[in-house]
XYZ file of C-alpha atoms in Angstrom:
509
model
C 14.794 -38.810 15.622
C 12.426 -41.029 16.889
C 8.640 -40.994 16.038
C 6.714 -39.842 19.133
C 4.295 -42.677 20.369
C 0.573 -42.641 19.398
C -1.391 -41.813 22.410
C -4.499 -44.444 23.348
C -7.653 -42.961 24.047
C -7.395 -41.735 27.644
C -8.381 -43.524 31.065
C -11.250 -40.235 31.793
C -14.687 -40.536 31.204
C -16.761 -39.120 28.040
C -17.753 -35.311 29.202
C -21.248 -36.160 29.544
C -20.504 -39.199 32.040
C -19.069 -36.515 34.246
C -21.655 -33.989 34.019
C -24.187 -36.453 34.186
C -23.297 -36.376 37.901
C -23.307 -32.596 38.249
C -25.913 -30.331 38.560
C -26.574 -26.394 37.562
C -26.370 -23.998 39.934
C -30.028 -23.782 40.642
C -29.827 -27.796 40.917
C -31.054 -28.507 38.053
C -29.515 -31.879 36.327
C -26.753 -30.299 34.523
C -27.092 -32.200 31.212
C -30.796 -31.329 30.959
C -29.359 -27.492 30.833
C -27.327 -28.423 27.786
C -29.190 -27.923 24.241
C -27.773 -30.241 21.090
C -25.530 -27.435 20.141
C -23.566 -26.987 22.948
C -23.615 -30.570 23.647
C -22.064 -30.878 20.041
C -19.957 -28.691 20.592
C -18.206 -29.904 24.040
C -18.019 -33.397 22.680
C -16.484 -32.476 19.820
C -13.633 -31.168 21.549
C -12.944 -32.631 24.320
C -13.305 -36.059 23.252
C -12.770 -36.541 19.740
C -9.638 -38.755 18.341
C -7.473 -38.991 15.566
C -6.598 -41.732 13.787
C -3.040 -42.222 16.095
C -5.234 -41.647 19.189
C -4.456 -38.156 20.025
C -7.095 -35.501 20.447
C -8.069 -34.386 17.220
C -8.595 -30.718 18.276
C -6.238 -28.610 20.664
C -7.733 -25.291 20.150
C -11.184 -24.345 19.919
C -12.567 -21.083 18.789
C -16.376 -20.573 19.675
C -18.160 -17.261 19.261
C -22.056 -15.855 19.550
C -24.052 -13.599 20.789
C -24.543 -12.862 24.557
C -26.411 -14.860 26.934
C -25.730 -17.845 24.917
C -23.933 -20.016 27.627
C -20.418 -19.136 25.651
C -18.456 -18.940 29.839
C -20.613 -21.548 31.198
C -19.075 -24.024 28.068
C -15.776 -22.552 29.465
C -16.070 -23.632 32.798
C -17.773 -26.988 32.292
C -14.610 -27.828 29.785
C -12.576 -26.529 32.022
C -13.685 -28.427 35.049
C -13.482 -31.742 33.032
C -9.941 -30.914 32.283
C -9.228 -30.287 35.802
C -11.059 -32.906 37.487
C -11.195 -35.740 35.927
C -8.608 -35.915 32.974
C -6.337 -38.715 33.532
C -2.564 -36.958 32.765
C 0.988 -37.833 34.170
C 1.961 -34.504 33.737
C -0.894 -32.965 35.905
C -3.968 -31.175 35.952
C -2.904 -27.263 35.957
C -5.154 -25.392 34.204
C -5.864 -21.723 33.466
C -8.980 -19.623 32.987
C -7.909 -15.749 31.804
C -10.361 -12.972 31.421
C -10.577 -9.948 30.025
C -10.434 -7.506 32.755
C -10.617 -7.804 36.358
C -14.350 -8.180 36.596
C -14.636 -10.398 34.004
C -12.080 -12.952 35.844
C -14.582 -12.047 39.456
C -17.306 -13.295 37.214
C -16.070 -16.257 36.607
C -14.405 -17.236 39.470
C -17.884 -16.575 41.128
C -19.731 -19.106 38.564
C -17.059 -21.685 39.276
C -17.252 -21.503 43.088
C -21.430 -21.569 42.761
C -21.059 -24.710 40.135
C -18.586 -26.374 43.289
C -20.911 -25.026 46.591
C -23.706 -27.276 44.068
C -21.661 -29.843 43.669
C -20.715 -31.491 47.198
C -18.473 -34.403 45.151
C -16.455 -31.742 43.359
C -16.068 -29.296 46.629
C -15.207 -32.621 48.510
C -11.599 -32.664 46.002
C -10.877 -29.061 46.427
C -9.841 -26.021 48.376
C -10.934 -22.883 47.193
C -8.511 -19.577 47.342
C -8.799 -15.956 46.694
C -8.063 -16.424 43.146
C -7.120 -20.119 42.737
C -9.402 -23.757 42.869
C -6.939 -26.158 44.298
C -7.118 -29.858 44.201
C -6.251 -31.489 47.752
C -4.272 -34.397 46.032
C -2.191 -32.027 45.063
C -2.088 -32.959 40.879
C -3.423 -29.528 39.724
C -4.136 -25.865 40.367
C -7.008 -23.891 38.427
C -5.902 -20.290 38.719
C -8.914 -18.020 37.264
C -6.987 -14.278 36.659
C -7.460 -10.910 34.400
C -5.154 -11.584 31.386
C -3.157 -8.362 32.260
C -2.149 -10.626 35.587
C -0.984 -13.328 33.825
C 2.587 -13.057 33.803
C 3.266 -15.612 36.341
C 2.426 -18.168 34.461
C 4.100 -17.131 30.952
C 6.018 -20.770 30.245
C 4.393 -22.786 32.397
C 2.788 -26.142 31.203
C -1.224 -26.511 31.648
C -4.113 -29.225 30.653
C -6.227 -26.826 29.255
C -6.191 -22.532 29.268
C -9.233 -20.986 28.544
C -9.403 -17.465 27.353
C -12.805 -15.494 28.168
C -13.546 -12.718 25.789
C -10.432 -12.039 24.047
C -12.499 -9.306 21.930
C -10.234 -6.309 23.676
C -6.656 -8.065 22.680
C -4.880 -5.972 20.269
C -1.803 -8.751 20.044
C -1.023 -12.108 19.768
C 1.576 -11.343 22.794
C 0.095 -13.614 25.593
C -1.159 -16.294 22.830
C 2.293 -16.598 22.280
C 3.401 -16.616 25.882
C 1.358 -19.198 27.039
C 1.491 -21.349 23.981
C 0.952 -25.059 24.371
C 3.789 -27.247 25.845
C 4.652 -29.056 22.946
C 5.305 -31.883 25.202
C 1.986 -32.398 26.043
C 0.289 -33.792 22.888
C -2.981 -33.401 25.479
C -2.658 -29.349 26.109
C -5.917 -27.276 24.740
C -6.940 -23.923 24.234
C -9.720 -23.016 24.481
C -11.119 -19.604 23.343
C -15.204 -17.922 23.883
C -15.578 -14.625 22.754
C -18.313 -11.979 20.721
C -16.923 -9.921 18.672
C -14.744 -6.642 19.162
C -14.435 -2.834 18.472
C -11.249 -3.495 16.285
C -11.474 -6.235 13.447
C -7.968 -5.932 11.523
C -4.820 -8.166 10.753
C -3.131 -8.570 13.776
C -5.763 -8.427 16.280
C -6.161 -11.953 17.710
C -10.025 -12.331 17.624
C -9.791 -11.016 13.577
C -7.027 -13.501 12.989
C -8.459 -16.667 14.701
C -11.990 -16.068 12.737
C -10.259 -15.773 9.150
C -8.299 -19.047 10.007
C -11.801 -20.295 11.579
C -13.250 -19.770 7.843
C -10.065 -20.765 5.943
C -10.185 -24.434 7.343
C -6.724 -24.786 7.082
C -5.839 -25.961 10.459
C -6.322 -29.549 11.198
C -6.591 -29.282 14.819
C -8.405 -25.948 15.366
C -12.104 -26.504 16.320
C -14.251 -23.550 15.000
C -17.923 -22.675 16.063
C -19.320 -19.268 15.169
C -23.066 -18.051 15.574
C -22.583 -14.495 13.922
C -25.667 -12.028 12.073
C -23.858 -12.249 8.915
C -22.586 -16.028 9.271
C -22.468 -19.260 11.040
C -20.651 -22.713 11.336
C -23.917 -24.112 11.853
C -25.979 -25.008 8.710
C -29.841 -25.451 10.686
C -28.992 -21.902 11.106
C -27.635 -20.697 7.604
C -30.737 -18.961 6.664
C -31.747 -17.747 10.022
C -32.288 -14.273 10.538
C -29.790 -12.315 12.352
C -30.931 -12.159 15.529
C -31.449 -16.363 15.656
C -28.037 -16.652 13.785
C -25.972 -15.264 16.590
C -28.165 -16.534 19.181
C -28.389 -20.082 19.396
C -29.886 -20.364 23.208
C -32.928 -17.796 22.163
C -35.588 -20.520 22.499
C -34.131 -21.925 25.559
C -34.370 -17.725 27.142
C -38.662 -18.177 27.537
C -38.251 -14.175 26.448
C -39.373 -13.634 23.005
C -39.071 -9.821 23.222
C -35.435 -10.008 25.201
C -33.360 -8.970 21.943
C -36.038 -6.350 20.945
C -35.953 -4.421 23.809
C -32.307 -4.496 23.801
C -32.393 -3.159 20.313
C -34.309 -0.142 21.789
C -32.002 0.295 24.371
C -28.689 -0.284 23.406
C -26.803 1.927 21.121
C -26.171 0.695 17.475
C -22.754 0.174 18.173
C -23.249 -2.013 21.091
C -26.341 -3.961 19.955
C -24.329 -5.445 17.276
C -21.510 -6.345 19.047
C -23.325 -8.234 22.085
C -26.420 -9.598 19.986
C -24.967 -9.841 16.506
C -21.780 -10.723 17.724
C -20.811 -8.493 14.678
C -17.910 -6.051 15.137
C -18.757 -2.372 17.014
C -17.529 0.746 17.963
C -16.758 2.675 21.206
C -18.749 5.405 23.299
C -18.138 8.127 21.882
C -17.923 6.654 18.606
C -17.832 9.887 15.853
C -19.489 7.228 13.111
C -22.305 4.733 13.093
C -21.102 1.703 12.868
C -24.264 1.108 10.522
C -23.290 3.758 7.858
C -19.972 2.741 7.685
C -20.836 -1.147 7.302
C -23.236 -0.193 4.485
C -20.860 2.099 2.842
C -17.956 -0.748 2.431
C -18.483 -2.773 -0.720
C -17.577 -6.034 0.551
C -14.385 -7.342 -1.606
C -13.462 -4.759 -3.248
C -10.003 -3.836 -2.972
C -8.973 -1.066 -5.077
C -10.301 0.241 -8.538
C -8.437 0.301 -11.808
C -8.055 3.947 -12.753
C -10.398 4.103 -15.915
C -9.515 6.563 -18.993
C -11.111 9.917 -18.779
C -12.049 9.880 -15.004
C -10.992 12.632 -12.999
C -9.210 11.428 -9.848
C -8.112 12.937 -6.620
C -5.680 11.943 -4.223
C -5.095 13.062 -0.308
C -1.858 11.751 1.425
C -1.337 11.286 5.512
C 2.532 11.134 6.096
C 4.193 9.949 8.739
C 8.120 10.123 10.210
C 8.011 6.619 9.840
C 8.290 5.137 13.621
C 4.854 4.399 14.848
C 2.069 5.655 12.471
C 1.602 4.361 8.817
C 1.770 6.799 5.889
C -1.332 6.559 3.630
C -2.562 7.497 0.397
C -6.311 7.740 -0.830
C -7.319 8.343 -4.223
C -11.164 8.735 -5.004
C -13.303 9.914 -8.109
C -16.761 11.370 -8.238
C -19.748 8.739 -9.927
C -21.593 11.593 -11.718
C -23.992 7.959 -12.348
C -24.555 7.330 -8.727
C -23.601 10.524 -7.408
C -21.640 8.991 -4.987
C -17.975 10.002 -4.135
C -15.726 6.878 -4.343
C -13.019 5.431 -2.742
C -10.597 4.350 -5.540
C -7.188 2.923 -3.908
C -6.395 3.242 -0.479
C -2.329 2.006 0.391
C 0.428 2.724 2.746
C 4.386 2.507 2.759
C 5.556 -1.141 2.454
C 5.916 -3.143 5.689
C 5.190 -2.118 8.913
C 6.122 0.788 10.979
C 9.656 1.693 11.480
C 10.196 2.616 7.751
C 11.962 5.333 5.796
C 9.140 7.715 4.558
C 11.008 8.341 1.611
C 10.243 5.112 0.749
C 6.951 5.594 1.083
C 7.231 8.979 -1.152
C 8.197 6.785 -4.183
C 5.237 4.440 -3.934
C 2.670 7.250 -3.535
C 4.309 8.844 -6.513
C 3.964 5.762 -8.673
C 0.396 5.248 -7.625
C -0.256 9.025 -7.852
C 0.894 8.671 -11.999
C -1.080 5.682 -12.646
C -4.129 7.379 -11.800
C -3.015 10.538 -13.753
C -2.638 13.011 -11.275
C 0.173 15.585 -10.868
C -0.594 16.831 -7.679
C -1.639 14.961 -4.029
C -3.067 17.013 -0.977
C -2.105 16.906 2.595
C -1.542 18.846 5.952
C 1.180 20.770 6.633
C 3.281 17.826 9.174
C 7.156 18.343 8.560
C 7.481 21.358 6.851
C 8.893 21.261 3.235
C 10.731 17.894 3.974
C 7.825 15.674 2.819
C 6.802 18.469 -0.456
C 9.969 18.573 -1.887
C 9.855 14.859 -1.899
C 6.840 14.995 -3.300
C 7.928 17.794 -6.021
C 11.528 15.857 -6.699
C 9.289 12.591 -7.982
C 7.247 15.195 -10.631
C 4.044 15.575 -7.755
C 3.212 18.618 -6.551
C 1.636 18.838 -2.317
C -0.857 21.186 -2.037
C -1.373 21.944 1.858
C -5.151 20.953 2.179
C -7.317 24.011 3.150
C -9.107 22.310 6.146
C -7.477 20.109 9.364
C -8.367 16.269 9.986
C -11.305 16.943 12.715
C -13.155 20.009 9.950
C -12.313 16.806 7.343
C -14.641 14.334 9.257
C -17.258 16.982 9.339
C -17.739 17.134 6.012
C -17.058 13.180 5.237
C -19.824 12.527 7.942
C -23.187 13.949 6.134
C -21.908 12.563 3.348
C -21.179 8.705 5.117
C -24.896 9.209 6.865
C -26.943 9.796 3.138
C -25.175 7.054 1.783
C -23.490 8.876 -0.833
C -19.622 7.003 -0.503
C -18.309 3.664 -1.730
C -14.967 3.119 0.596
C -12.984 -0.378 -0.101
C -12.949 -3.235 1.650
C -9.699 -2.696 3.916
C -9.395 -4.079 7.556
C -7.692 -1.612 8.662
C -9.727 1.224 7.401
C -13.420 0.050 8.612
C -11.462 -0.637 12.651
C -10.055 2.741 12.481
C -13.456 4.432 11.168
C -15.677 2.564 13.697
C -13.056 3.364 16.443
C -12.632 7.382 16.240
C -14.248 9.553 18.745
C -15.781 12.705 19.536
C -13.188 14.727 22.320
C -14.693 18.252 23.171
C -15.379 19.344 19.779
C -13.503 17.671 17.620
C -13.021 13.683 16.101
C -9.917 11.807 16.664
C -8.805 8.640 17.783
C -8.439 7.340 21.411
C -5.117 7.098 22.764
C -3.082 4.240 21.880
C -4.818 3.896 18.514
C -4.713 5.106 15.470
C -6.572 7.117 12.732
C -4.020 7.119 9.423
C -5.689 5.140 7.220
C -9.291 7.275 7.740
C -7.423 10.273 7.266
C -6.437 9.586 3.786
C -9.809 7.638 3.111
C -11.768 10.671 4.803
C -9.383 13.702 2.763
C -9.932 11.926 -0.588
C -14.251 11.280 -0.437
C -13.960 15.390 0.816
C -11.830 16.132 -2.275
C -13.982 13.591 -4.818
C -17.661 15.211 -3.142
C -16.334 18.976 -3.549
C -14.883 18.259 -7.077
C -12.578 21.079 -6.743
C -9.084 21.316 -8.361
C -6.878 23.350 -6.245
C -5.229 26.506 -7.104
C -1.256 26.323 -7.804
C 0.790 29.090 -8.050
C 4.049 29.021 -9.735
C 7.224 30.304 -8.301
C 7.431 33.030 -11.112
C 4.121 34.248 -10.151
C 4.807 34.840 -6.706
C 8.090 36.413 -7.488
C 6.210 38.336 -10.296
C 3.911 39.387 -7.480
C 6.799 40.927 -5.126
C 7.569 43.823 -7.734
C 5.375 46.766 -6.805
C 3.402 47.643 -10.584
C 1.798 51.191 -10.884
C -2.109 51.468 -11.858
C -2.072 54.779 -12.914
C -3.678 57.680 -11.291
C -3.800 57.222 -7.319
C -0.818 56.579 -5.179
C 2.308 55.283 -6.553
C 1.585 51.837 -6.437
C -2.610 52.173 -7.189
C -5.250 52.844 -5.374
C -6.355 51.257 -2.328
C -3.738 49.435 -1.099
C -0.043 49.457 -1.232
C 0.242 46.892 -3.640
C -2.662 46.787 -5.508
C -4.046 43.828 -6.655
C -1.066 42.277 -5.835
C -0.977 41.865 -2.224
C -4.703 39.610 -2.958
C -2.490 36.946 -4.785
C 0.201 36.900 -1.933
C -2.433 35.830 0.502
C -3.863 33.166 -1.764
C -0.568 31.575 -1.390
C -0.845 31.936 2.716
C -4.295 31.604 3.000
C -5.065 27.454 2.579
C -8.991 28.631 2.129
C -8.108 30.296 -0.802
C -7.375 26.916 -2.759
C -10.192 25.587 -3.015
């Protein structure tokens, strides 16, 4: 096979040659609107070279907080790409946004930076959703991501994603992946952080290989609260970490008043650029940050601890099953989140499978017995009871569950693991009508279990188990001596008051 040739550096101008001869929207040079950082940063990418003269990055990751410039970059790098990048195989290019308005947005900011610009608007024809050039070697087509499908395959210069923080796969990543033909194509990617940070949504993904460094050709820039890829700002405070334009603003109390007026939730998430939660959102994100003791993964059960475990099954085609086991810190006084797992791969699975693993994780931590609700019937018991664990049907539903997890989450009195999956589904759950749950399309297994097993660890109650003989002993009618035939009172006795123990779930506990 032969070796592909090492590309020279290209015929285009540096970046800043071209925008030297642009100006801003309000006609201001355009380079004089450019701090070091983001000058840095569009250097770095789109004209840096390895050693065999190709570009040394072809995708770039950059993140902070908003009003920091991040879809101005965007459009300036993808202008450059469009206009004056020297490529035999054309000058397509791509801008996606998150929703529709976010694409109007920028389509808007790209006609303004072209109606100030008479030498760019002199190469192009503008259309409803499209900048064309007139010598025909490249469309810019600026669309909503969900619009996209079009151009699934199709080869591109450069395809910038705005905001990618609502993407819950890698689907269109994948779709529009780089022509591998074009040692030239780049991605480029601007975003603040989202509502659900787990493996497998793209933004969560691209940050942990961002901080892993593993990828050679992946440029990563990150102003964050809780981190940065710039050291001036390492030991900034929040607020300047994720916002690397604030001096530039002339506003000093801009991100205070913002603070005042923005929910928790969302303050985070558009100043911090930290992850948030919904409207609606049954949690603070704040509590349930604070309550997640960062790397910890799952606690070795310990000799004489008492330990309690709460199980959320599943028929195995969508949902995950989970298991949560948790233990009471008579030290701290805090109920703790012990091990938190589900079945082995992802959904479709056999739940049976699942059964066995519980079972085994059940033992190690010394317990006989797991509680859950009431989904399948006896299928999912007698499971249970087959591997030697007895399922107790838990005495309250999921939404009565979150009631009394949340006092407990707000005073700071639980220690829940470190688990992706876990903190996106807790900071994701709503309040509909009267009760919490999760919003369609989404999913609330793994803060079931979690959520069961802190209410079983804070009440420290074992629950009450009935045998079989009992209950059969309990069907005989017994007499009491003097009174009816069967005691006084009732026709049964004291008898019929253990028969509703076993119907009556309250009774358990």
């Amino acid at each position: 096979m032969a070796k592909r040739r090492a590309l020279p550096p290209p015929d285009a101008p540096h970046p800043f040659v071209f925008f030297d001869k642009l100006r801003w929207i309000n006609g201001r040079p355009l380079m004089e609107t450019l701090e070091p950082y983001r000058r840095q940063i569009l250097q770095d990418v789109l004209f840096t070279f390895g050693p065999d003269g190709r570009l040394k990055f072809n995708m770039a990751l950059c993140g902070r907080g908003k009003k920091n410039w991040k879809t101005s970059d965007l459009i300036l790098a993808v202008f450059y790409r469009f206009f004056v990048w020297q490529s035999e195989a054309g000058n397509d290019a791509f801008i996606l946004a998150n929703d529709e308005g976010q694409a109007n947005d920028d389509l808007v900011l790209a006609k303004k930076l072209i109606a100030a610009n008479p030498i760019l608007a002199a190469e192009v024809t503008i259309n409803a959703k499209a900048i064309v050039r007139k010598d025909g070697k490249g469309t810019c087509q600026i669309l909503p991501a969900r619009d996209s499908t079009g151009a699934h395959g199709k080869t591109y210069t450069i395809c910038a994603y705005d905001e990618i923080h609502g993407y819950r796969s890698h689907d269109l990543f994948e779709a529009l992946a780089p022509d591998p033909t074009r040692p030239d194509a780049l991605v480029w990617i601007t975003s603040y952080a989202g509502i659900r940070h787990a493996p497998g949504i793209p933004l969560f993904d691209f940050l942990n290989a961002g901080k892993a460094g593993e990828d050679p050709r992946m440029y990563f820039s990150w102003y964050a609260g809780d981190f940065t890829t710039d050291p001036k700002l390492a030991d900034a405070t929040p607020e300047e970490r994720a916002n690397p334009s604030m001096p530039s603003w002339g506003n000093d109390g801009y991100l205070a008043q913002q603070k005042r007026r923005l929910p928790t939730h969302k303050y985070r998430r558009l100043h911090l650029n930290l992850p948030g939660a919904p409207d609606g959102a049954a949690f603070s994100a704040d509590h349930v940050i604070a309550a997640i003791v960062t790397g910890r993964k799952r606690l070795p059960p310990e000799s004489g601890q008492a330990y309690y475990g709460f199980v959320d099954m599943s028929g195995g085609s969508s949902d995950d099953a989970t298991l949560g086991i948790s233990y009471f810190d008579k030290e701290t006084k805090r109920a703790v989140l012990a091990s938190l797992m589900s079945q082995t791969g992802r959904p479709p699975f056999n739940p049976r499978d699942a059964i066995k693993k519980f079972a085994a994780e059940l033992k190690e931590y010394g317990l006989k017995r797991v509680i859950g609700d009431a989904y399948a019937g006896e299928t999912f018991r007698r499971d249970f009871e087959d591997l030697g664990i007895t399922y107790v049907v838990s005495s309250l539903n999921k939404s009565d569950i979150y009631d009394e997890f949340e006092p407990k989450l707000n005073a700071g009195e639980i220690e829940l693991l470190d688990v992706p999956k876990l903190q996106e589904q807790l900071l994701t759950l709503v309040v509909r009508g009267s009760k919490i749950d999760h919003q369609p399309g989404d999913h609330d297994d793994w803060s079931n279990a979690c959520a069961g097993a802190i209410w079983l660890a804070s009440s420290r109650k074992r629950p009450m188990i009935i045998s079989k003989e009992a209950l059969e002993r309990s069907m005989v009618p017994t007499k009491f001596g003097s009174g009816n035939r069967y005691g006084s009172g009732s026709h049964y006795g004291s008898n019929r008051g253990m028969m509703r123990s076993e119907f009556d779930p309250k009774r358990y506990f």
